[in-house]
mmCIF file of C-alpha atoms in Angstrom:
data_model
loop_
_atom_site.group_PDB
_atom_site.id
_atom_site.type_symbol
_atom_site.label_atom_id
_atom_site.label_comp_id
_atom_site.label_asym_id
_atom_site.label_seq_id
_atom_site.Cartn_x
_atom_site.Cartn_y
_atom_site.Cartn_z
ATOM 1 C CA UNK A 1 -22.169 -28.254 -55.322
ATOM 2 C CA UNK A 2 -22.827 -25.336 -52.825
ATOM 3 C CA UNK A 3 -20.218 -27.401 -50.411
ATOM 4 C CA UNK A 4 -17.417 -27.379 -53.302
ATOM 5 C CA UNK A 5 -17.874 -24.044 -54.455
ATOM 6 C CA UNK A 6 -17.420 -22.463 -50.767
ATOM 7 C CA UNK A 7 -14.060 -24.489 -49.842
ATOM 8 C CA UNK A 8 -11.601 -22.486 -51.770
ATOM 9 C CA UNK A 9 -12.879 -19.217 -49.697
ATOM 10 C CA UNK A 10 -12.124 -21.068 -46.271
ATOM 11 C CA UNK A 11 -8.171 -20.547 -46.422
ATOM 12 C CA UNK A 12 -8.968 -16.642 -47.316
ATOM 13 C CA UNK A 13 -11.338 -16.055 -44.643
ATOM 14 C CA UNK A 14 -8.750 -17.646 -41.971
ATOM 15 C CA UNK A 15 -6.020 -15.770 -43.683
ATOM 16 C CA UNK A 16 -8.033 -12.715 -42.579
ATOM 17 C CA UNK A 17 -8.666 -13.212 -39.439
ATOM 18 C CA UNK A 18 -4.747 -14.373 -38.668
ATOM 19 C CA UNK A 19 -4.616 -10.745 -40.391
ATOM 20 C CA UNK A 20 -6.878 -8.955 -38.095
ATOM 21 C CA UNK A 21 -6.263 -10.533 -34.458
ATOM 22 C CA UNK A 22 -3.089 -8.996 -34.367
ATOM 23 C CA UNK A 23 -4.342 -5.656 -34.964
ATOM 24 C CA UNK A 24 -7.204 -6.284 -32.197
ATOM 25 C CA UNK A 25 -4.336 -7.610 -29.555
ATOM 26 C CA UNK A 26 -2.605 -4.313 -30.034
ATOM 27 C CA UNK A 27 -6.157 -2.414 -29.677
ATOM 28 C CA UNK A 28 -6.804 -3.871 -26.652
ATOM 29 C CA UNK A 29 -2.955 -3.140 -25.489
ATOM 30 C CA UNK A 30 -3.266 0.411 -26.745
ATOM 31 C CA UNK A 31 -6.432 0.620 -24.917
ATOM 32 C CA UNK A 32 -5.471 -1.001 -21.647
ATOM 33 C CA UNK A 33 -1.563 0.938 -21.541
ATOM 34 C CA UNK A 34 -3.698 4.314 -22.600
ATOM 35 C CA UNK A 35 -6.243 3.525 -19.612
ATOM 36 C CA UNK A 36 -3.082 2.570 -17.006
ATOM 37 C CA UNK A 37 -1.027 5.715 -17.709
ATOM 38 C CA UNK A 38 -3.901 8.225 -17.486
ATOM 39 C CA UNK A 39 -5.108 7.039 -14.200
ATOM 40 C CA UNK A 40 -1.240 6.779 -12.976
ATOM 41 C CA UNK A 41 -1.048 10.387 -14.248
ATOM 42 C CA UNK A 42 -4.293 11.524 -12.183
ATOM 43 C CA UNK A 43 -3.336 10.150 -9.380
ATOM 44 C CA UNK A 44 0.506 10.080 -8.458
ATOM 45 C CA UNK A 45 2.356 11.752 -11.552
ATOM 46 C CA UNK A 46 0.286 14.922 -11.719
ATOM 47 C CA UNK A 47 0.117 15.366 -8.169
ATOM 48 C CA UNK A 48 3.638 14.954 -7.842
ATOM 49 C CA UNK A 49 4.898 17.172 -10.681
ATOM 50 C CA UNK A 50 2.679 20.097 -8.732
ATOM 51 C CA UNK A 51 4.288 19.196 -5.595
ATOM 52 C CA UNK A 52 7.757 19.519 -7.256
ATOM 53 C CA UNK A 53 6.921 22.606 -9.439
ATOM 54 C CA UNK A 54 5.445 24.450 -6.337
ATOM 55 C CA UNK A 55 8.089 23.648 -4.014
ATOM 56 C CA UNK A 56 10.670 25.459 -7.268
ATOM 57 C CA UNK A 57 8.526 28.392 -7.807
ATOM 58 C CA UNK A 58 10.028 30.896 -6.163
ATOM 59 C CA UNK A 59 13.261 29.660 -7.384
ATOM 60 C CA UNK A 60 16.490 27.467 -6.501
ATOM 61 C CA UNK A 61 17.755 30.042 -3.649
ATOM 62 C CA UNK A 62 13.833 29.768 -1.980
ATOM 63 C CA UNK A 63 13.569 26.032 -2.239
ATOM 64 C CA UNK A 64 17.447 25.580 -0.391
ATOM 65 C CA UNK A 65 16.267 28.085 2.559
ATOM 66 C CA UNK A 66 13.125 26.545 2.838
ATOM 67 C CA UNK A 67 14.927 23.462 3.467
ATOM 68 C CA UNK A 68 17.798 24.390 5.805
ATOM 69 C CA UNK A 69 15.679 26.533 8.037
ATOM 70 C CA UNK A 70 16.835 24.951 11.406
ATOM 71 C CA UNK A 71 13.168 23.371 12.006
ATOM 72 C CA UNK A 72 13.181 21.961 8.686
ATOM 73 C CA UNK A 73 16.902 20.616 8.596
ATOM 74 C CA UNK A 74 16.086 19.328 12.179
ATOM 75 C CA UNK A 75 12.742 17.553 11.346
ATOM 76 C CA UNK A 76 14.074 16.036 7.947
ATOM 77 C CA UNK A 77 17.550 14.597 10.458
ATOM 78 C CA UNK A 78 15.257 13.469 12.743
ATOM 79 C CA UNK A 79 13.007 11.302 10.048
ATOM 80 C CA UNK A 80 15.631 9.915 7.892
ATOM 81 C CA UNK A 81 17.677 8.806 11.333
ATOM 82 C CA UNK A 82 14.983 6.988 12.711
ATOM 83 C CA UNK A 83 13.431 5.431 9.692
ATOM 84 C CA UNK A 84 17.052 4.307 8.927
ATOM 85 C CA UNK A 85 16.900 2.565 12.620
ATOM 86 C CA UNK A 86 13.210 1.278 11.957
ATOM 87 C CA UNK A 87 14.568 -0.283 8.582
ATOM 88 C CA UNK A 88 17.227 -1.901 10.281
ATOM 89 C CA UNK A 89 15.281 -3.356 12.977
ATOM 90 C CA UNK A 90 12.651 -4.520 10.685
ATOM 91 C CA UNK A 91 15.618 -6.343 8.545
ATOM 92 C CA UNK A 92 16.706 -8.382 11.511
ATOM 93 C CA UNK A 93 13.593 -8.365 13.732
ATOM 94 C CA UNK A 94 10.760 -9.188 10.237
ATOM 95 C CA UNK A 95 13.524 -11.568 9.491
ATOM 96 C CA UNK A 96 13.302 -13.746 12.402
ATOM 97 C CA UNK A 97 9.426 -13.565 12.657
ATOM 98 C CA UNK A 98 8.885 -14.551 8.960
ATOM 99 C CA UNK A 99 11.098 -17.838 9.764
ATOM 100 C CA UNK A 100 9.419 -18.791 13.319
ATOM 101 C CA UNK A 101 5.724 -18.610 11.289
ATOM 102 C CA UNK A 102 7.211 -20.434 8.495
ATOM 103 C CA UNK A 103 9.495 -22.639 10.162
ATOM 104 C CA UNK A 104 7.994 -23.148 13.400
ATOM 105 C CA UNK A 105 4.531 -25.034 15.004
ATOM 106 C CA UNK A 106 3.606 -23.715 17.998
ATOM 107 C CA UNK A 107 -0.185 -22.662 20.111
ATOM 108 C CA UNK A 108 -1.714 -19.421 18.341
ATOM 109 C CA UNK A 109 0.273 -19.582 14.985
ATOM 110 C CA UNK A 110 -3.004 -18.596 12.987
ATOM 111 C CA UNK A 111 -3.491 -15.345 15.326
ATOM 112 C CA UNK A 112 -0.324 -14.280 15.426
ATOM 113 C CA UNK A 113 0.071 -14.175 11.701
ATOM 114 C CA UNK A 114 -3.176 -12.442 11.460
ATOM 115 C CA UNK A 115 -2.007 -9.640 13.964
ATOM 116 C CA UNK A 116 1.087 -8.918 11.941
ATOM 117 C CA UNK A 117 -1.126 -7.701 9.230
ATOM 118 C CA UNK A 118 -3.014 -4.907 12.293
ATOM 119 C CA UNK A 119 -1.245 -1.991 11.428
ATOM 120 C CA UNK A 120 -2.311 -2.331 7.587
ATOM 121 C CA UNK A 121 -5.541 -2.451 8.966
ATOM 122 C CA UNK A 122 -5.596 0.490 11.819
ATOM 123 C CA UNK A 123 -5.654 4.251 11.197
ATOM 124 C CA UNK A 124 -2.497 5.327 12.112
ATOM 125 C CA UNK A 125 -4.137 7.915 14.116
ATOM 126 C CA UNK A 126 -5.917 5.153 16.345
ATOM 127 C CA UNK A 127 -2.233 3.637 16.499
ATOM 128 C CA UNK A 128 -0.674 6.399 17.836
ATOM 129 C CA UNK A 129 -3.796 7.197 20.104
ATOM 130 C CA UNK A 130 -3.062 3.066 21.517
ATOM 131 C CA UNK A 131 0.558 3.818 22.067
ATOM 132 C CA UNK A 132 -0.082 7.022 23.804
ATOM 133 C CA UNK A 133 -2.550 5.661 26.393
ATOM 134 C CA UNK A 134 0.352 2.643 26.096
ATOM 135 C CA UNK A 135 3.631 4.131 26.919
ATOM 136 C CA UNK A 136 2.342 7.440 27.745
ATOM 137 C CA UNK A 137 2.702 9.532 31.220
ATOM 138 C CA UNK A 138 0.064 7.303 32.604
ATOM 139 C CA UNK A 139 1.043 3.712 30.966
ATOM 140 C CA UNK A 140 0.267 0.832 32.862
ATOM 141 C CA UNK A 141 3.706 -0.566 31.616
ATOM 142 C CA UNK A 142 5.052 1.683 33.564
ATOM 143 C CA UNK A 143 6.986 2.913 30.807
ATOM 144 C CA UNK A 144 7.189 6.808 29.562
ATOM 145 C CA UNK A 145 8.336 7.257 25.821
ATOM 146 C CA UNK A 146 5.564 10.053 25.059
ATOM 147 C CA UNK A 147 7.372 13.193 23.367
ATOM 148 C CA UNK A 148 10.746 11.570 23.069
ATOM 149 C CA UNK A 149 12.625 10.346 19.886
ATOM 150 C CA UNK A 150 12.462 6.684 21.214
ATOM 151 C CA UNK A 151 8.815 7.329 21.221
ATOM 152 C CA UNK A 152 8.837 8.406 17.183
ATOM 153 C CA UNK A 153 10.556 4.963 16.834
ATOM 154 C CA UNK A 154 8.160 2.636 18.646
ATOM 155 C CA UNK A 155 5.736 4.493 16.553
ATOM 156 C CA UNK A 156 7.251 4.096 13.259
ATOM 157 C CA UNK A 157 8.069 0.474 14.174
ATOM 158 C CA UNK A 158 4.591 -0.339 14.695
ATOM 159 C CA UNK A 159 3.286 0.972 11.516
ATOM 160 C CA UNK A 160 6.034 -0.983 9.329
ATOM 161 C CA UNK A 161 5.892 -4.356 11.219
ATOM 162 C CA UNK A 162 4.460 -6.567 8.425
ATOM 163 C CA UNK A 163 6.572 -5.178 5.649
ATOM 164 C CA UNK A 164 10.050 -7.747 6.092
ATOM 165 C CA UNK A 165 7.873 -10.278 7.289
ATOM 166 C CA UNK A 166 4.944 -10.140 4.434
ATOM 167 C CA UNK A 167 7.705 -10.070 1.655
ATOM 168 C CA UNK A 168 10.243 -12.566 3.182
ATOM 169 C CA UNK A 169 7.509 -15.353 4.175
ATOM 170 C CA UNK A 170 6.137 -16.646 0.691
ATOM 171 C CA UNK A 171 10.252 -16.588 -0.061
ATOM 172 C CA UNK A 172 10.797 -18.887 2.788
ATOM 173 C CA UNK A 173 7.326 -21.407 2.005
ATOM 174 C CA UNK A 174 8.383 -21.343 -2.076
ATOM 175 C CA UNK A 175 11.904 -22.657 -0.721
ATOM 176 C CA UNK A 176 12.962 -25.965 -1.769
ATOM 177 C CA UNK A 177 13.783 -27.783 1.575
ATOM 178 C CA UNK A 178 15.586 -30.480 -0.327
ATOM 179 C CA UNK A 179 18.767 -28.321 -0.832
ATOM 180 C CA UNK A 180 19.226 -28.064 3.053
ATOM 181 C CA UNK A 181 18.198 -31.493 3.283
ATOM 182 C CA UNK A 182 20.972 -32.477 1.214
ATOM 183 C CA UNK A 183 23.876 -30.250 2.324
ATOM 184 C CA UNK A 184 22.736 -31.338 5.867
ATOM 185 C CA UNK A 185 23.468 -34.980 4.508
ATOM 186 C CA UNK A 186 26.823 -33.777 3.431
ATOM 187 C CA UNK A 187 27.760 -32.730 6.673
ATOM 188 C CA UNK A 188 26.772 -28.841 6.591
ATOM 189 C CA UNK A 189 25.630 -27.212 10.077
ATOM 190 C CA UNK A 190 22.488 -25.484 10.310
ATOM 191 C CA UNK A 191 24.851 -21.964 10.271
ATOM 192 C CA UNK A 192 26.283 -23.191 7.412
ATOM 193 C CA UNK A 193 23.388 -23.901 5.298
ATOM 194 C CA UNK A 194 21.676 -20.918 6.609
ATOM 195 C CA UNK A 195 24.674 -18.795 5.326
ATOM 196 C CA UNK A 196 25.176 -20.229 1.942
ATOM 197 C CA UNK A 197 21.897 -22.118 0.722
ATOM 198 C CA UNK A 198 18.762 -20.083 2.704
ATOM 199 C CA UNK A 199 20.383 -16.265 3.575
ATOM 200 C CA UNK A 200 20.758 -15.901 -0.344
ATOM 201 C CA UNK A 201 17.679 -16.769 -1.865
ATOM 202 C CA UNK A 202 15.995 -14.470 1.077
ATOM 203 C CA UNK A 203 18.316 -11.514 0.436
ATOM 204 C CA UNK A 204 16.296 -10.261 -2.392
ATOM 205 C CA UNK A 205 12.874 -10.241 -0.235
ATOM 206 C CA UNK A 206 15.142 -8.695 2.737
ATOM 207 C CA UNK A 207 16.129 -5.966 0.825
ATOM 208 C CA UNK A 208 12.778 -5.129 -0.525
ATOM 209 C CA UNK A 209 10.613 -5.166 2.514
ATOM 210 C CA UNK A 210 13.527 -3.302 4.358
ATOM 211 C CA UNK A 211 13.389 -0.378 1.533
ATOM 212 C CA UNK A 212 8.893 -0.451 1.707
ATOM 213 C CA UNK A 213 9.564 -0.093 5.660
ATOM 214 C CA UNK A 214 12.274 2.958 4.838
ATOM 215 C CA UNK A 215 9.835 4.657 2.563
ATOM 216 C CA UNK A 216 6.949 4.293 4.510
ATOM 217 C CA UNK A 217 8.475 5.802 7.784
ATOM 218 C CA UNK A 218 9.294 8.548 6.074
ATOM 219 C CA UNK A 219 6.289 9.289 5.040
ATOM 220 C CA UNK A 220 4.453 8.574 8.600
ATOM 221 C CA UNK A 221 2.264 11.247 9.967
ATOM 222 C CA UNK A 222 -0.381 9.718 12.341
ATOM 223 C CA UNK A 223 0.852 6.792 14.687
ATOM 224 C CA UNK A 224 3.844 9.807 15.271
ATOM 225 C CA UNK A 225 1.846 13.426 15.999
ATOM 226 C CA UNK A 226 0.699 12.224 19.109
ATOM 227 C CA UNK A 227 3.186 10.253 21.174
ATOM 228 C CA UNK A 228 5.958 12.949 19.376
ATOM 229 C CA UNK A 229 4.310 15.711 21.017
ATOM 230 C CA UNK A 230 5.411 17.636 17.725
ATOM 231 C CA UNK A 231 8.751 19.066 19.744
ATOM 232 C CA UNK A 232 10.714 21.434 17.183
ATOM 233 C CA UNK A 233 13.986 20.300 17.457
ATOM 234 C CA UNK A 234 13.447 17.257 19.257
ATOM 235 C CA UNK A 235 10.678 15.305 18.060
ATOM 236 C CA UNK A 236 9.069 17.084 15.041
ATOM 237 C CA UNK A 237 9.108 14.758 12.116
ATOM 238 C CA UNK A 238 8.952 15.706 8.967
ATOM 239 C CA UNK A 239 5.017 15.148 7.883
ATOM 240 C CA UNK A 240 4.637 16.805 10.994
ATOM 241 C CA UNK A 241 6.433 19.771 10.008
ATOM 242 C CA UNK A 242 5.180 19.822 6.402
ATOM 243 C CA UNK A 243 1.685 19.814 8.297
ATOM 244 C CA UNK A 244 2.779 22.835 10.326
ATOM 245 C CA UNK A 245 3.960 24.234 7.607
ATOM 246 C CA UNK A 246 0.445 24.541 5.686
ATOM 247 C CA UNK A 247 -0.784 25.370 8.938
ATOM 248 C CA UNK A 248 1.164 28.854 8.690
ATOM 249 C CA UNK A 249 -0.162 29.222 5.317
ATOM 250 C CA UNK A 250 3.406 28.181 4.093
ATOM 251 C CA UNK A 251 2.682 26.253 1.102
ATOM 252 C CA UNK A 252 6.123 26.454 -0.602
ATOM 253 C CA UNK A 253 8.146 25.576 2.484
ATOM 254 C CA UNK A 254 5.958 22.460 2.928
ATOM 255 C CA UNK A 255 6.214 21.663 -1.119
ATOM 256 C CA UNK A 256 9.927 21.787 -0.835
ATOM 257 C CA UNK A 257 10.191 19.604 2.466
ATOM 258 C CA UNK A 258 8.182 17.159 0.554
ATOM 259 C CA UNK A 259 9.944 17.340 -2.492
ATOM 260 C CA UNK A 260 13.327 16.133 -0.503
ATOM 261 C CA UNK A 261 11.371 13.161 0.730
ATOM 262 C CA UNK A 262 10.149 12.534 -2.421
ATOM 263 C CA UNK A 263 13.499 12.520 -3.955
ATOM 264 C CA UNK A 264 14.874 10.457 -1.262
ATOM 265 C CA UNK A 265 11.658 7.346 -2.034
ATOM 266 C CA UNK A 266 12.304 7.481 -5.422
ATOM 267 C CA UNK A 267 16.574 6.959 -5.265
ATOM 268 C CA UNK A 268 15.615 4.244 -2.560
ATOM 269 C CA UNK A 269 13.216 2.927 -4.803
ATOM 270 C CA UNK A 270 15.445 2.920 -8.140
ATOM 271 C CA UNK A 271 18.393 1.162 -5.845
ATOM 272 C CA UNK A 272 15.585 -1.665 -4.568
ATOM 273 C CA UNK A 273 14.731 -2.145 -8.356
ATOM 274 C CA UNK A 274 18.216 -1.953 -9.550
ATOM 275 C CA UNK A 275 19.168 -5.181 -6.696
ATOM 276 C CA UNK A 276 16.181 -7.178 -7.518
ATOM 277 C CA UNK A 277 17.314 -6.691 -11.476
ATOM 278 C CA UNK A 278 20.429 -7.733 -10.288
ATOM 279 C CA UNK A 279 19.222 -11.054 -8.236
ATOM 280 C CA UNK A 280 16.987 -11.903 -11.189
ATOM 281 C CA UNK A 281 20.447 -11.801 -13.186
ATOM 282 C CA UNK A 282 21.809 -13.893 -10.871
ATOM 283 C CA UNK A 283 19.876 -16.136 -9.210
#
């Protein structure tokens, strides 16, 4: 009787709970979005905004002087030109790496793919120290690039090396072989199918590890302030400068250099999201 009397409760009580796990999903959201955005904020928005509001303090007029002093403009030239190079290099050069370890079988495979990941792994200080003592005034190579801008190149190379490759790779092992398979059966060339079945299903990755590489070399300080030989004019890059900057107890000048390469991450970074929106779209 105790049985019969409690069945016509069961449907209520599982009406309430279909009720209230809902409300605890979007508890737990609220909690975990909440938790997300407040340790975002501490760490990169609220450090940023202060970067941006010091570097504006003093006003618009300040902020465009601090900028086009001939040091600065001359630092900031030097950093964007050779992280454009780097980027470019890493396109083609991450590119071509990504598809021998993929692609390819040969002796050493296993080490050489664990060496690409090195400069994730080394202070960029003990980078540039290694490429100092390596293409320095006394290299064993040889070879002199200390305090020249093909120095702050090698350097910046170094430092992005795994970026093309580490983005482009799992796009080349996800990629169904079958399609080239097929198109090779229908008489395609290995140009061909590169150029019309493989090139644009890598595209997206391309473009995405070349942008990380771009951002990153602006940002480089430590594989560069020692082969660079900090040279106004000639060699100074910008984190150097910014660095010099706080040095001569210049805080605003070095806010508003760093505010430019701010800006200049985040338009990269809105035109890398805005291309893999588009290949999404697309693909």
């Amino acid at each position: 009787m105790t049985d019969l009397a409690e069945r016509p409760a069961a449907p209520a009580v599982a009406e309430a709970t279909r009720r209230r796990w809902p409300a605890t999903r979007r508890g737990s959201t609220y909690l975990g979005l909440g938790s997300a955005m407040l340790y975002l904020s501490l760490i990169v928005l609220i450090p940023l905004a202060a970067v941006v509001w010091r570097s504006t303090g003093q006003g618009p007029g300040y902020f465009w002087d601090a900028v086009t002093t001939p040091d600065a403009w001359a630092a900031l030239k030097l950093t964007l030109g050779a992280s454009a190079i780097v980027a470019l290099v890493n396109l083609v050069m991450g590119t071509i790496i990504a598809w021998v370890l993929v692609r390819d079988d040969f002796p050493g495979k296993a080490v050489v793919d664990t060496l690409i990941d090195l400069p994730f792994a080394l202070p960029t200080i003990v980078a540039g120290l290694v490429l100092l003592e390596l293409y320095g005034p006394r290299s064993p190579l040889g070879v002199d690039l200390a305090y020249s801008r093909i120095g702050v190149v090698v350097a910046l190379l170094f430092v992005t090396l795994p970026f093309v490759i580490r983005t482009v790779q799992p796009v080349l092992l996800e990629l169904d072989r079958d399609m080239e398979q097929a198109a090779a059966s229908l008489g395609a060339g290995p140009a061909y199918t590169f150029r019309r079945i493989i090139l644009p299903n890598l595209i997206p990755a391309m473009v995405s590890g070349t942008a990380l590489a771009f951002t990153r070399s602006i940002a480089e300080f430590g594989s560069t302030v020692l082969i660079s030989g900090n040279l106004p004019f000639k060699t100074q890059v910008a984190a150097v400068h910014i660095f010099g900057q706080i040095e001569s107890d210049n805080p605003v000048g070095a806010a508003a250099v760093s505010t430019v390469l701010l800006v200049v991450a985040l338009v990269v970074l809105v035109l890398l999201d805005v291309v893999q929106r588009w290949a999404a779209r697309h693909g």
